[in-house]
């Protein structure tokens, strides 16, 4: 069993900052890519950022100047630092990871349950 628990969301005023965290636990051999998606009200879920085990990152252009993704492999945790929040950032943010549960096993994708980020004055 693999579990993802997100935290760090909340209600923030425009211009504020948040740091989202996602902790992965369970029977895991290795974690490849770790990332974040978001789903705004009335819109489809969209990719935001991911980070590979070697630290290589990929962030969508629209938020690249304000979002930073990082990970702590020892803690099996991925972070999303969001600065200068805008009302358009309001969404449920979902953690997504690619996990191998044992040596030689295939990589399986897992999702967290999401954490709400609301940007409003």
Tab-separated table of N, CA, C and O in Angstrom:
chain	number	residue	atom	x	y	z
A	1	UNK	N	0.845	-1.193	0.000
A	1	UNK	CA	0.000	0.000	0.000
A	1	UNK	C	0.883	1.247	0.000
A	1	UNK	O	1.880	1.307	0.725
A	2	UNK	N	0.525	2.223	-0.795
A	2	UNK	CA	1.246	3.497	-0.864
A	2	UNK	C	0.262	4.610	-0.544
A	2	UNK	O	-0.848	4.641	-1.076
A	3	UNK	N	0.680	5.510	0.308
A	3	UNK	CA	-0.193	6.614	0.704
A	3	UNK	C	0.517	7.943	0.488
A	3	UNK	O	1.706	8.078	0.781
A	4	UNK	N	-0.237	8.930	-0.017
A	4	UNK	CA	0.280	10.274	-0.207
A	4	UNK	C	-0.566	11.212	0.653
A	4	UNK	O	-1.795	11.186	0.549
A	5	UNK	N	0.087	12.017	1.451
A	5	UNK	CA	-0.631	12.962	2.289
A	5	UNK	C	-0.112	14.364	2.012
A	5	UNK	O	1.063	14.663	2.256
A	6	UNK	N	-1.004	15.212	1.498
A	6	UNK	CA	-0.648	16.598	1.199
A	6	UNK	C	-1.017	17.492	2.372
A	6	UNK	O	-1.952	17.211	3.118
A	7	UNK	N	-0.308	18.591	2.488
A	7	UNK	CA	-0.622	19.589	3.499
A	7	UNK	C	-0.093	20.940	3.039
A	7	UNK	O	0.661	21.019	2.061
A	8	UNK	N	-0.513	21.980	3.759
A	8	UNK	CA	0.008	23.307	3.477
A	8	UNK	C	-0.939	24.243	2.754
A	8	UNK	O	-0.640	25.431	2.600
A	9	UNK	N	-2.068	23.718	2.321
A	9	UNK	CA	-3.027	24.585	1.639
A	9	UNK	C	-3.748	25.481	2.622
A	9	UNK	O	-3.564	25.386	3.834
A	10	UNK	N	-4.561	26.402	2.083
A	10	UNK	CA	-5.310	27.288	2.946
A	10	UNK	C	-5.810	28.503	2.208
A	10	UNK	O	-5.731	28.572	0.982
A	11	UNK	N	-6.334	29.444	2.984
A	11	UNK	CA	-6.833	30.710	2.447
A	11	UNK	C	-5.737	31.758	2.599
A	11	UNK	O	-5.254	31.987	3.719
A	12	UNK	N	-5.368	32.374	1.510
A	12	UNK	CA	-4.270	33.340	1.505
A	12	UNK	C	-4.686	34.575	0.715
A	12	UNK	O	-5.408	34.465	-0.278
A	13	UNK	N	-4.200	35.708	1.142
A	13	UNK	CA	-4.463	36.938	0.401
A	13	UNK	C	-3.570	37.014	-0.833
A	13	UNK	O	-2.473	36.447	-0.849
A	14	UNK	N	-4.023	37.704	-1.853
A	14	UNK	CA	-3.161	37.893	-3.036
A	14	UNK	C	-1.820	38.483	-2.631
A	14	UNK	O	-1.745	39.378	-1.788
A	15	UNK	N	-0.784	37.959	-3.246
A	15	UNK	CA	0.563	38.406	-2.910
A	15	UNK	C	1.236	37.576	-1.842
A	15	UNK	O	2.449	37.702	-1.624
A	16	UNK	N	0.474	36.736	-1.169
A	16	UNK	CA	1.029	35.901	-0.121
A	16	UNK	C	1.759	34.684	-0.661
A	16	UNK	O	1.899	34.505	-1.877
A	17	UNK	N	2.209	33.843	0.265
A	17	UNK	CA	2.970	32.647	-0.098
A	17	UNK	C	2.431	31.427	0.635
A	17	UNK	O	1.846	31.540	1.721
A	18	UNK	N	2.653	30.285	0.045
A	18	UNK	CA	2.328	29.007	0.675
A	18	UNK	C	3.392	28.000	0.304
A	18	UNK	O	4.021	28.106	-0.763
A	19	UNK	N	3.568	27.018	1.180
A	19	UNK	CA	4.432	25.898	0.867
A	19	UNK	C	3.635	24.617	1.031
A	19	UNK	O	3.237	24.279	2.154
A	20	UNK	N	3.391	23.948	-0.066
A	20	UNK	CA	2.677	22.689	-0.035
A	20	UNK	C	3.676	21.550	0.159
A	20	UNK	O	4.789	21.593	-0.364
A	21	UNK	N	3.252	20.546	0.915
A	21	UNK	CA	4.078	19.364	1.139
A	21	UNK	C	3.280	18.113	0.803
A	21	UNK	O	2.056	18.078	0.972
A	22	UNK	N	3.989	17.101	0.372
A	22	UNK	CA	3.367	15.801	0.106
A	22	UNK	C	4.320	14.723	0.590
A	22	UNK	O	5.439	14.614	0.077
A	23	UNK	N	3.870	13.973	1.575
A	23	UNK	CA	4.673	12.902	2.136
A	23	UNK	C	4.175	11.565	1.604
A	23	UNK	O	2.970	11.276	1.662
A	24	UNK	N	5.103	10.770	1.124
A	24	UNK	CA	4.769	9.453	0.575
A	24	UNK	C	5.184	8.391	1.584
A	24	UNK	O	6.300	8.430	2.108
A	25	UNK	N	4.291	7.464	1.851
A	25	UNK	CA	4.614	6.393	2.795
A	25	UNK	C	4.097	5.071	2.253
A	25	UNK	O	3.284	5.024	1.332
A	26	UNK	N	4.592	3.987	2.887
A	26	UNK	CA	4.142	2.666	2.484
A	26	UNK	C	5.289	1.803	2.002
A	26	UNK	O	6.456	2.119	2.197
A	27	UNK	N	4.927	0.742	1.350
A	27	UNK	CA	5.894	-0.229	0.853
A	27	UNK	C	6.465	0.273	-0.470
A	27	UNK	O	5.845	0.130	-1.519
A	28	UNK	N	7.656	0.881	-0.403
A	28	UNK	CA	8.240	1.552	-1.556
A	28	UNK	C	9.686	1.131	-1.736
A	28	UNK	O	10.464	1.154	-0.778
A	29	UNK	N	10.064	0.787	-2.964
A	29	UNK	CA	11.463	0.529	-3.273
A	29	UNK	C	12.140	1.825	-3.724
A	29	UNK	O	13.223	2.158	-3.265
A	30	UNK	N	11.491	2.544	-4.618
A	30	UNK	CA	12.054	3.813	-5.086
A	30	UNK	C	10.948	4.706	-5.629
A	30	UNK	O	9.889	4.240	-6.029
A	31	UNK	N	11.232	6.004	-5.612
A	31	UNK	CA	10.314	6.991	-6.171
A	31	UNK	C	11.024	7.705	-7.305
A	31	UNK	O	12.101	8.263	-7.114
A	32	UNK	N	10.441	7.676	-8.467
A	32	UNK	CA	11.027	8.375	-9.617
A	32	UNK	C	10.545	9.830	-9.585
A	32	UNK	O	10.891	10.573	-8.709
A	33	UNK	N	9.721	10.204	-10.523
A	33	UNK	CA	9.247	11.583	-10.558
A	33	UNK	C	8.222	11.849	-9.455
A	33	UNK	O	7.442	10.975	-9.086
A	34	UNK	N	8.269	13.081	-8.925
A	34	UNK	CA	7.273	13.559	-7.957
A	34	UNK	C	6.769	14.901	-8.492
A	34	UNK	O	7.577	15.713	-8.968
A	35	UNK	N	5.482	15.116	-8.387
A	35	UNK	CA	4.986	16.344	-8.990
A	35	UNK	C	3.687	16.843	-8.408
A	35	UNK	O	3.133	16.252	-7.465
A	36	UNK	N	3.236	17.936	-8.988
A	36	UNK	CA	1.996	18.579	-8.562
A	36	UNK	C	1.124	18.909	-9.768
A	36	UNK	O	1.631	19.350	-10.812
A	37	UNK	N	-0.159	18.688	-9.577
A	37	UNK	CA	-1.175	19.108	-10.526
A	37	UNK	C	-2.157	19.994	-9.767
A	37	UNK	O	-2.158	20.004	-8.534
A	38	UNK	N	-2.976	20.698	-10.504
A	38	UNK	CA	-4.019	21.473	-9.847
A	38	UNK	C	-5.293	21.472	-10.687
A	38	UNK	O	-5.228	21.324	-11.901
A	39	UNK	N	-6.403	21.637	-9.988
A	39	UNK	CA	-7.689	21.700	-10.660
A	39	UNK	C	-8.472	22.869	-10.106
A	39	UNK	O	-8.865	22.864	-8.931
A	40	UNK	N	-8.678	23.871	-10.945
A	40	UNK	CA	-9.444	25.046	-10.565
A	40	UNK	C	-10.931	24.766	-10.754
A	40	UNK	O	-11.304	23.878	-11.534
A	41	UNK	N	-11.788	25.507	-10.074
A	41	UNK	CA	-13.233	25.297	-10.220
A	41	UNK	C	-13.678	25.383	-11.666
A	41	UNK	O	-13.352	26.344	-12.375
A	42	UNK	N	-14.384	24.363	-12.119
A	42	UNK	CA	-14.911	24.362	-13.468
A	42	UNK	C	-13.896	24.068	-14.553
A	42	UNK	O	-14.222	24.167	-15.748
A	43	UNK	N	-12.671	23.702	-14.169
A	43	UNK	CA	-11.632	23.438	-15.166
A	43	UNK	C	-11.072	22.034	-15.001
A	43	UNK	O	-11.260	21.390	-13.972
A	44	UNK	N	-10.366	21.595	-16.011
A	44	UNK	CA	-9.734	20.287	-15.947
A	44	UNK	C	-8.455	20.352	-15.117
A	44	UNK	O	-7.838	21.414	-14.982
A	45	UNK	N	-8.083	19.222	-14.599
A	45	UNK	CA	-6.836	19.138	-13.854
A	45	UNK	C	-5.675	19.415	-14.807
A	45	UNK	O	-5.645	18.902	-15.932
A	46	UNK	N	-4.711	20.211	-14.342
A	46	UNK	CA	-3.568	20.540	-15.185
A	46	UNK	C	-2.259	20.268	-14.456
A	46	UNK	O	-2.159	20.399	-13.228
A	47	UNK	N	-1.271	19.914	-15.230
A	47	UNK	CA	0.077	19.727	-14.712
A	47	UNK	C	0.641	21.073	-14.284
A	47	UNK	O	0.466	22.087	-14.975
A	48	UNK	N	1.340	21.076	-13.137
A	48	UNK	CA	1.986	22.292	-12.652
A	48	UNK	C	3.502	22.142	-12.678
A	48	UNK	O	4.216	22.976	-13.249
A	49	UNK	N	4.006	21.097	-12.046
A	49	UNK	CA	5.456	20.942	-11.949
A	49	UNK	C	5.779	19.519	-11.545
A	49	UNK	O	4.975	18.846	-10.894
A	50	UNK	N	6.990	19.079	-11.936
A	50	UNK	CA	7.497	17.829	-11.394
A	50	UNK	C	8.996	17.900	-11.243
A	50	UNK	O	9.657	18.821	-11.729
A	51	UNK	N	9.505	16.929	-10.491
A	51	UNK	CA	10.936	16.885	-10.216
A	51	UNK	C	11.375	15.434	-10.222
A	51	UNK	O	10.751	14.581	-9.576
A	52	UNK	N	12.415	15.145	-10.950
A	52	UNK	CA	12.936	13.789	-11.030
A	52	UNK	C	13.859	13.511	-9.839
A	52	UNK	O	14.246	14.424	-9.107
A	53	UNK	N	14.216	12.260	-9.690
A	53	UNK	CA	15.022	11.871	-8.547
A	53	UNK	C	16.360	12.605	-8.527
A	53	UNK	O	16.889	12.908	-7.454
A	54	UNK	N	16.896	12.932	-9.714
A	54	UNK	CA	18.189	13.613	-9.774
A	54	UNK	C	18.060	15.126	-9.591
A	54	UNK	O	19.054	15.851	-9.673
A	55	UNK	N	16.839	15.599	-9.365
A	55	UNK	CA	16.622	17.022	-9.119
A	55	UNK	C	16.212	17.819	-10.331
A	55	UNK	O	15.929	19.026	-10.213
A	56	UNK	N	16.155	17.200	-11.470
A	56	UNK	CA	15.722	17.901	-12.674
A	56	UNK	C	14.257	18.299	-12.533
A	56	UNK	O	13.418	17.465	-12.186
A	57	UNK	N	13.963	19.566	-12.803
A	57	UNK	CA	12.600	20.064	-12.630
A	57	UNK	C	11.968	20.486	-13.942
A	57	UNK	O	12.663	20.802	-14.910
A	58	UNK	N	10.643	20.470	-13.923
A	58	UNK	CA	9.860	20.919	-15.059
A	58	UNK	C	8.665	21.672	-14.485
A	58	UNK	O	7.889	21.099	-13.711
A	59	UNK	N	8.539	22.947	-14.831
A	59	UNK	CA	7.466	23.783	-14.307
A	59	UNK	C	6.799	24.495	-15.479
A	59	UNK	O	7.485	24.989	-16.373
A	60	UNK	N	5.481	24.561	-15.463
A	60	UNK	CA	4.794	25.225	-16.574
A	60	UNK	C	5.174	26.699	-16.617
A	60	UNK	O	5.406	27.343	-15.590
A	61	UNK	N	5.243	27.219	-17.821
A	61	UNK	CA	5.743	28.579	-18.023
A	61	UNK	C	4.925	29.632	-17.275
A	61	UNK	O	5.475	30.606	-16.781
A	62	UNK	N	3.622	29.416	-17.192
A	62	UNK	CA	2.749	30.437	-16.610
A	62	UNK	C	3.017	30.694	-15.133
A	62	UNK	O	2.636	31.742	-14.613
A	63	UNK	N	3.673	29.774	-14.440
A	63	UNK	CA	3.935	29.954	-13.010
A	63	UNK	C	5.413	29.855	-12.663
A	63	UNK	O	5.794	29.975	-11.501
A	64	UNK	N	6.244	29.679	-13.655
A	64	UNK	CA	7.657	29.403	-13.416
A	64	UNK	C	8.332	30.488	-12.574
A	64	UNK	O	9.248	30.202	-11.796
A	65	UNK	N	7.913	31.711	-12.719
A	65	UNK	CA	8.562	32.799	-11.976
A	65	UNK	C	8.146	32.821	-10.512
A	65	UNK	O	8.805	33.476	-9.688
A	66	UNK	N	7.085	32.108	-10.171
A	66	UNK	CA	6.549	32.200	-8.814
A	66	UNK	C	6.547	30.872	-8.058
A	66	UNK	O	6.451	30.861	-6.831
A	67	UNK	N	6.632	29.763	-8.759
A	67	UNK	CA	6.560	28.446	-8.138
A	67	UNK	C	7.937	27.780	-8.154
A	67	UNK	O	8.668	27.869	-9.142
A	68	UNK	N	8.228	27.083	-7.066
A	68	UNK	CA	9.453	26.300	-6.982
A	68	UNK	C	9.109	24.914	-6.461
A	68	UNK	O	8.405	24.786	-5.452
A	69	UNK	N	9.616	23.896	-7.132
A	69	UNK	CA	9.403	22.529	-6.664
A	69	UNK	C	10.717	21.966	-6.160
A	69	UNK	O	11.781	22.228	-6.731
A	70	UNK	N	10.631	21.206	-5.077
A	70	UNK	CA	11.818	20.570	-4.519
A	70	UNK	C	11.405	19.252	-3.875
A	70	UNK	O	10.223	18.997	-3.686
A	71	UNK	N	12.384	18.440	-3.526
A	71	UNK	CA	12.083	17.163	-2.890
A	71	UNK	C	13.180	16.801	-1.918
A	71	UNK	O	14.330	17.214	-2.065
A	72	UNK	N	12.795	15.990	-0.939
A	72	UNK	CA	13.726	15.423	0.025
A	72	UNK	C	13.576	13.910	-0.103
A	72	UNK	O	12.590	13.342	0.382
A	73	UNK	N	14.534	13.277	-0.763
A	73	UNK	CA	14.412	11.844	-1.019
A	73	UNK	C	14.415	11.032	0.273
A	73	UNK	O	13.710	10.024	0.376
A	74	UNK	N	15.188	11.453	1.245
A	74	UNK	CA	15.251	10.721	2.506
A	74	UNK	C	13.903	10.751	3.221
A	74	UNK	O	13.522	9.786	3.877
A	75	UNK	N	13.193	11.854	3.092
A	75	UNK	CA	11.893	11.996	3.754
A	75	UNK	C	10.738	11.599	2.839
A	75	UNK	O	9.573	11.662	3.244
A	76	UNK	N	11.058	11.220	1.601
A	76	UNK	CA	10.019	10.849	0.645
A	76	UNK	C	8.959	11.960	0.559
A	76	UNK	O	7.744	11.713	0.603
A	77	UNK	N	9.434	13.165	0.429
A	77	UNK	CA	8.566	14.334	0.450
A	77	UNK	C	8.874	15.250	-0.733
A	77	UNK	O	10.037	15.463	-1.072
A	78	UNK	N	7.819	15.784	-1.310
A	78	UNK	CA	7.951	16.787	-2.360
A	78	UNK	C	7.259	18.056	-1.897
A	78	UNK	O	6.236	17.999	-1.204
A	79	UNK	N	7.847	19.181	-2.259
A	79	UNK	CA	7.340	20.478	-1.836
A	79	UNK	C	7.009	21.338	-3.057
A	79	UNK	O	7.632	21.201	-4.110
A	80	UNK	N	6.064	22.227	-2.868
A	80	UNK	CA	5.773	23.241	-3.881
A	80	UNK	C	5.691	24.582	-3.168
A	80	UNK	O	4.768	24.810	-2.385
A	81	UNK	N	6.671	25.415	-3.406
A	81	UNK	CA	6.674	26.756	-2.850
A	81	UNK	C	5.980	27.688	-3.834
A	81	UNK	O	6.373	27.757	-5.005
A	82	UNK	N	4.943	28.363	-3.365
A	82	UNK	CA	4.174	29.256	-4.229
A	82	UNK	C	4.284	30.664	-3.663
A	82	UNK	O	3.856	30.933	-2.543
A	83	UNK	N	4.835	31.552	-4.445
A	83	UNK	CA	5.002	32.944	-4.030
A	83	UNK	C	4.109	33.858	-4.853
A	83	UNK	O	3.641	33.493	-5.930
A	84	UNK	N	3.899	35.034	-4.327
A	84	UNK	CA	3.091	36.063	-5.020
A	84	UNK	C	1.797	35.451	-5.554
A	84	UNK	O	1.483	35.552	-6.743
A	85	UNK	N	1.064	34.825	-4.656
A	85	UNK	CA	-0.161	34.136	-5.047
A	85	UNK	C	-1.149	35.081	-5.707
A	85	UNK	O	-1.281	36.250	-5.312
A	86	UNK	N	-1.850	34.539	-6.684
A	86	UNK	CA	-2.847	35.290	-7.442
A	86	UNK	C	-4.191	34.565	-7.325
A	86	UNK	O	-4.220	33.337	-7.128
A	87	UNK	N	-5.298	35.282	-7.458
A	87	UNK	CA	-6.612	34.612	-7.395
A	87	UNK	C	-6.718	33.448	-8.390
A	87	UNK	O	-7.392	32.457	-8.099
A	88	UNK	N	-6.019	33.547	-9.516
A	88	UNK	CA	-6.054	32.489	-10.519
A	88	UNK	C	-5.367	31.207	-10.055
A	88	UNK	O	-5.482	30.165	-10.697
A	89	UNK	N	-4.632	31.286	-8.966
A	89	UNK	CA	-3.990	30.093	-8.406
A	89	UNK	C	-4.960	29.275	-7.557
A	89	UNK	O	-4.615	28.176	-7.108
A	90	UNK	N	-6.142	29.800	-7.318
A	90	UNK	CA	-7.133	29.067	-6.530
A	90	UNK	C	-7.473	27.749	-7.199
A	90	UNK	O	-7.878	27.720	-8.369
A	91	UNK	N	-7.269	26.668	-6.459
A	91	UNK	CA	-7.472	25.331	-7.011
A	91	UNK	C	-7.223	24.299	-5.926
A	91	UNK	O	-6.706	24.621	-4.851
A	92	UNK	N	-7.579	23.082	-6.238
A	92	UNK	CA	-7.140	21.955	-5.418
A	92	UNK	C	-5.828	21.475	-6.025
A	92	UNK	O	-5.751	21.227	-7.232
A	93	UNK	N	-4.825	21.355	-5.186
A	93	UNK	CA	-3.499	20.940	-5.637
A	93	UNK	C	-3.289	19.472	-5.260
A	93	UNK	O	-3.427	19.099	-4.092
A	94	UNK	N	-2.938	18.679	-6.249
A	94	UNK	CA	-2.769	17.246	-6.077
A	94	UNK	C	-1.306	16.841	-6.255
A	94	UNK	O	-0.644	17.269	-7.193
A	95	UNK	N	-0.878	15.998	-5.361
A	95	UNK	CA	0.453	15.408	-5.457
A	95	UNK	C	0.381	14.164	-6.339
A	95	UNK	O	-0.603	13.412	-6.288
A	96	UNK	N	1.424	13.957	-7.116
A	96	UNK	CA	1.482	12.813	-8.035
A	96	UNK	C	2.887	12.245	-8.006
A	96	UNK	O	3.859	12.995	-8.135
A	97	UNK	N	3.008	10.947	-7.811
A	97	UNK	CA	4.334	10.330	-7.778
A	97	UNK	C	4.355	9.047	-8.588
A	97	UNK	O	3.326	8.376	-8.740
A	98	UNK	N	5.535	8.709	-9.082
A	98	UNK	CA	5.763	7.443	-9.789
A	98	UNK	C	6.624	6.568	-8.889
A	98	UNK	O	7.750	6.932	-8.566
A	99	UNK	N	6.093	5.417	-8.522
A	99	UNK	CA	6.706	4.585	-7.491
A	99	UNK	C	6.977	3.181	-8.012
A	99	UNK	O	6.156	2.598	-8.721
A	100	UNK	N	8.157	2.659	-7.620
A	100	UNK	CA	8.408	1.229	-7.773
A	100	UNK	C	8.299	0.615	-6.380
A	100	UNK	O	8.992	1.049	-5.456
A	101	UNK	N	7.458	-0.381	-6.233
A	101	UNK	CA	7.236	-0.936	-4.903
A	101	UNK	C	8.256	-2.011	-4.553
A	101	UNK	O	8.435	-2.346	-3.384
A	102	UNK	N	8.950	-2.570	-5.549
A	102	UNK	CA	9.958	-3.577	-5.275
A	102	UNK	C	10.931	-3.621	-6.452
A	102	UNK	O	10.641	-3.129	-7.540
A	103	UNK	N	12.097	-4.243	-6.200
A	103	UNK	CA	13.132	-4.345	-7.226
A	103	UNK	C	12.580	-5.093	-8.431
A	103	UNK	O	11.997	-6.173	-8.289
A	104	UNK	N	12.768	-4.493	-9.607
A	104	UNK	CA	12.297	-5.123	-10.827
A	104	UNK	C	10.835	-4.898	-11.134
A	104	UNK	O	10.340	-5.296	-12.194
A	105	UNK	N	10.139	-4.262	-10.196
A	105	UNK	CA	8.725	-3.997	-10.421
A	105	UNK	C	8.517	-2.854	-11.395
A	105	UNK	O	9.423	-2.077	-11.671
A	106	UNK	N	7.318	-2.753	-11.886
A	106	UNK	CA	7.034	-1.661	-12.808
A	106	UNK	C	6.722	-0.390	-12.018
A	106	UNK	O	6.377	-0.431	-10.827
A	107	UNK	N	6.856	0.732	-12.707
A	107	UNK	CA	6.558	2.021	-12.080
A	107	UNK	C	5.055	2.263	-12.114
A	107	UNK	O	4.416	2.117	-13.161
A	108	UNK	N	4.515	2.617	-10.964
A	108	UNK	CA	3.075	2.840	-10.842
A	108	UNK	C	2.845	4.272	-10.379
A	108	UNK	O	3.566	4.780	-9.514
A	109	UNK	N	1.823	4.895	-10.920
A	109	UNK	CA	1.490	6.273	-10.568
A	109	UNK	C	0.480	6.304	-9.418
A	109	UNK	O	-0.484	5.540	-9.410
A	110	UNK	N	0.740	7.192	-8.468
A	110	UNK	CA	-0.170	7.376	-7.334
A	110	UNK	C	-0.528	8.846	-7.194
A	110	UNK	O	0.275	9.731	-7.529
A	111	UNK	N	-1.731	9.072	-6.656
A	111	UNK	CA	-2.237	10.432	-6.449
A	111	UNK	C	-2.593	10.657	-4.996
A	111	UNK	O	-3.072	9.747	-4.309
A	112	UNK	N	-2.394	11.882	-4.547
A	112	UNK	CA	-2.896	12.277	-3.245
A	112	UNK	C	-4.345	12.724	-3.352
A	112	UNK	O	-4.908	12.794	-4.456
A	113	UNK	N	-4.926	13.048	-2.216
A	113	UNK	CA	-6.323	13.442	-2.201
A	113	UNK	C	-6.525	14.928	-2.459
A	113	UNK	O	-7.661	15.363	-2.683
A	114	UNK	N	-5.461	15.677	-2.419
A	114	UNK	CA	-5.542	17.091	-2.750
A	114	UNK	C	-5.576	17.994	-1.537
A	114	UNK	O	-6.054	17.602	-0.463
A	115	UNK	N	-5.071	19.204	-1.730
A	115	UNK	CA	-5.139	20.225	-0.697
A	115	UNK	C	-5.639	21.520	-1.351
A	115	UNK	O	-5.169	21.912	-2.416
A	116	UNK	N	-6.593	22.155	-0.700
A	116	UNK	CA	-7.235	23.333	-1.280
A	116	UNK	C	-6.386	24.579	-1.053
A	116	UNK	O	-5.963	24.856	0.073
A	117	UNK	N	-6.189	25.311	-2.116
A	117	UNK	CA	-5.552	26.628	-2.036
A	117	UNK	C	-6.562	27.660	-2.539
A	117	UNK	O	-7.054	27.553	-3.660
A	118	UNK	N	-6.856	28.617	-1.685
A	118	UNK	CA	-7.789	29.678	-2.049
A	118	UNK	C	-7.095	31.024	-1.874
A	118	UNK	O	-6.579	31.317	-0.799
A	119	UNK	N	-7.099	31.794	-2.922
A	119	UNK	CA	-6.453	33.107	-2.893
A	119	UNK	C	-7.539	34.169	-3.033
A	119	UNK	O	-8.185	34.288	-4.074
A	120	UNK	N	-7.730	34.895	-1.957
A	120	UNK	CA	-8.811	35.885	-1.943
A	120	UNK	C	-8.536	36.933	-0.889
A	120	UNK	O	-7.948	36.652	0.155
A	121	UNK	N	-8.989	38.138	-1.170
A	121	UNK	CA	-8.860	39.206	-0.174
A	121	UNK	C	-10.149	39.344	0.626
A	121	UNK	O	-10.237	40.177	1.518
